[in-house]
C-alpha angles and dihedrals in degrees: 000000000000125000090251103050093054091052088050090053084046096058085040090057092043100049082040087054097038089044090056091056082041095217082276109190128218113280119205147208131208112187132197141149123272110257093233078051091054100046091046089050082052096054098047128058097208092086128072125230116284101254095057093060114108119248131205128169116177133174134233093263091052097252114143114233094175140001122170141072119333088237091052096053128094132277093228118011109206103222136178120253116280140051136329143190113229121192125177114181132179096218146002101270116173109129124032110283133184106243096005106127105165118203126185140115142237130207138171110218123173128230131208138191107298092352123148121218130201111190115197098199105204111213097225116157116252121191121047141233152223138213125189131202125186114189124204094274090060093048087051098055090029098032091148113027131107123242116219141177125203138191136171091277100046145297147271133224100216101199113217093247089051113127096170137102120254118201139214147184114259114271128056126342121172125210112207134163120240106214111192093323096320114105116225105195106219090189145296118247121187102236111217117203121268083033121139108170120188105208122186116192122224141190126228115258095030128100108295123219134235125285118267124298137193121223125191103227096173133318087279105048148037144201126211117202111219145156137197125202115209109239100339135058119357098023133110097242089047158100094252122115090040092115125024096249092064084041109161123236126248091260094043083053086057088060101048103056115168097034119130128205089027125163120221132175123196132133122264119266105170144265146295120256108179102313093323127106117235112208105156140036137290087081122195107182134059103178097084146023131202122227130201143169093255147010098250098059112117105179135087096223090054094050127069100228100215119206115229104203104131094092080221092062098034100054095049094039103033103114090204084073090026114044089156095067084076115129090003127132107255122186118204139178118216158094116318108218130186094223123045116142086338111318139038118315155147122285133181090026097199103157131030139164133200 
């Protein structure tokens, strides 16, 4: 082969080679906080200041491009092209803790050759919480049991006297009593993020609270109002929900799987689709809605998806025909099952109220 064939082949390899990493340029990310964030981080003294907020970007390959805090990162980071995690949080959170609300946010954003990337991070807060009160009439029948809450990465002793808040991380946490070394479950509640529920304990035969309510804090986090009754009405093991004015709420019903002729009250969040959640118009079922404890809830597992079968109910509840029942309280008698579109829901819907 002559000398300047092979350098011919040469330049050919090397185009073919160059041609297959396509000359791809640096990408890059700059990454801030969005402005409503910032005003609202100014206002609470639960978060701490920006710059103290820990930062991770990784990318799809699980190779760290930054971990630290968010003052201490760079301006601009320079990234290959494709795509990257990027996490902001507020605290360490890893086991319940009393006052340890954690905010953050985490989005997946994609980077191409040459693109530049500009990332607004929201401070919403992430993991939930859980406050207990225990009245006069619970101290005289438990005057010497402790009072703990549990979830997947550990539990928490809430002293009688505590005022404070415990968090957890979002799922399932159980509250139970430990009498004298035997463990009496109250009742398990899935916790959603941004959730801060007050609980107050009763026992049956005193004077019962209000229904749920639910409270604006601020635009990143609510309160719901509830009480449980131990062993009579609201709880999940008892009489409550027989008649609409003792109506459960949508986490009391999760509790109290199996039982038939129940009455539950939630606002309308929409409706299943598959096994996607609709939360917005425009609606194309009419066979089903989805309940939850508040409007704000975005997620299937947090909500109760209630069959309309019955033509009477569906026709006045469908949000394909009533867009405008969106967000609105909605009370409603049926069978509580442990499988409906996935999770636990209402079946043979007979009786409702606006």
């Amino acid at each position: 082969m002559s000398a300047g064939r092979v350098v011919g082949l040469l330049i050919s390899i090397l185009m073919m080679v160059t041609g297959c990493v396509g000359f791809e340029k640096e990408g890059s990310l700059t990454i801030s906080f969005d402005p409503e964030s910032i005003e609202l981080m100014r206002k609470s003294e639960e978060v701490p200041a920006l710059c103290d907020f820990y930062l991770e970007v990784v990318g799809s390959k699980g190779k760290t491009i930054y971990s630290g805090k968010f003052g201490e990162a760079p301006d601009k980071m320079m990234v290959a092209p494709g795509s990257y995690n990027i996490s902001v949080r507020s605290r360490k959170f890893t086991r319940p803790a009393f006052s340890s609300p954690q905010y953050g946010d985490d989005q997946l954003v994609m980077v191409s050759s040459g693109e530049e990337v500009g990332v607004l991070l929201k401070c919403v807060m992430v993991n939930a919480g859980i406050r207990l009160r225990m009245g006069p009439e619970f101290l005289s029948v438990y005057p010497h049991a402790l009072v703990f809450i549990e979830c997947a990465g550990g539990k928490l002793n809430y002293p009688y006297a505590e005022k404070r808040v415990a968090y957890f991380p979002a799922g399932e946490v159980t509250v139970f009593l430990d009498l004298d070394g035997k463990r009496k479950n109250l009742f398990t509640r899935k916790l959603v993020k941004r959730e801060v529920l007050d609980i107050r304990l009763v026992v049956p035969g005193r004077p019962a609270y209000g229904k749920e309510v639910e409270v604006e804090l601020d635009t990143s986090k609510f309160w719901i109002d509830e009480r449980f009754s131990i062993g009579g009405p609201g709880g999940g093991s008892g009489s409550g929900g027989s008649v609409m004015e003792d109506a459960l709420s949508v986490g009391m019903a999760r509790t109290a799987i199996g039982r038939k002729d129940v009455w539950v009250y939630g606002y309308i969040v929409g409706c299943m689709s598959g096994s996607r959640l609709l939360m917005e118009e425009p609606f194309s079922v009419s066979s089903n809605l989805v309940i939850a404890s508040n409007r704000h809830v975005d997620e299937r597992e947090a909500g109760l998806a209630v069959e309309l079968r019955k033509k009477e109910v569906r026709e006045a509840l469908n949000l394909e025909d009533h867009p405008e029942l969106l967000g609105k309280m909605v009370y409603l008698r049926g069978d509580l099952v442990d499988s409906y579109y996935g999770d636990a829901g209402i079946k043979s819907v007979d009786d409702f109220s606006l």
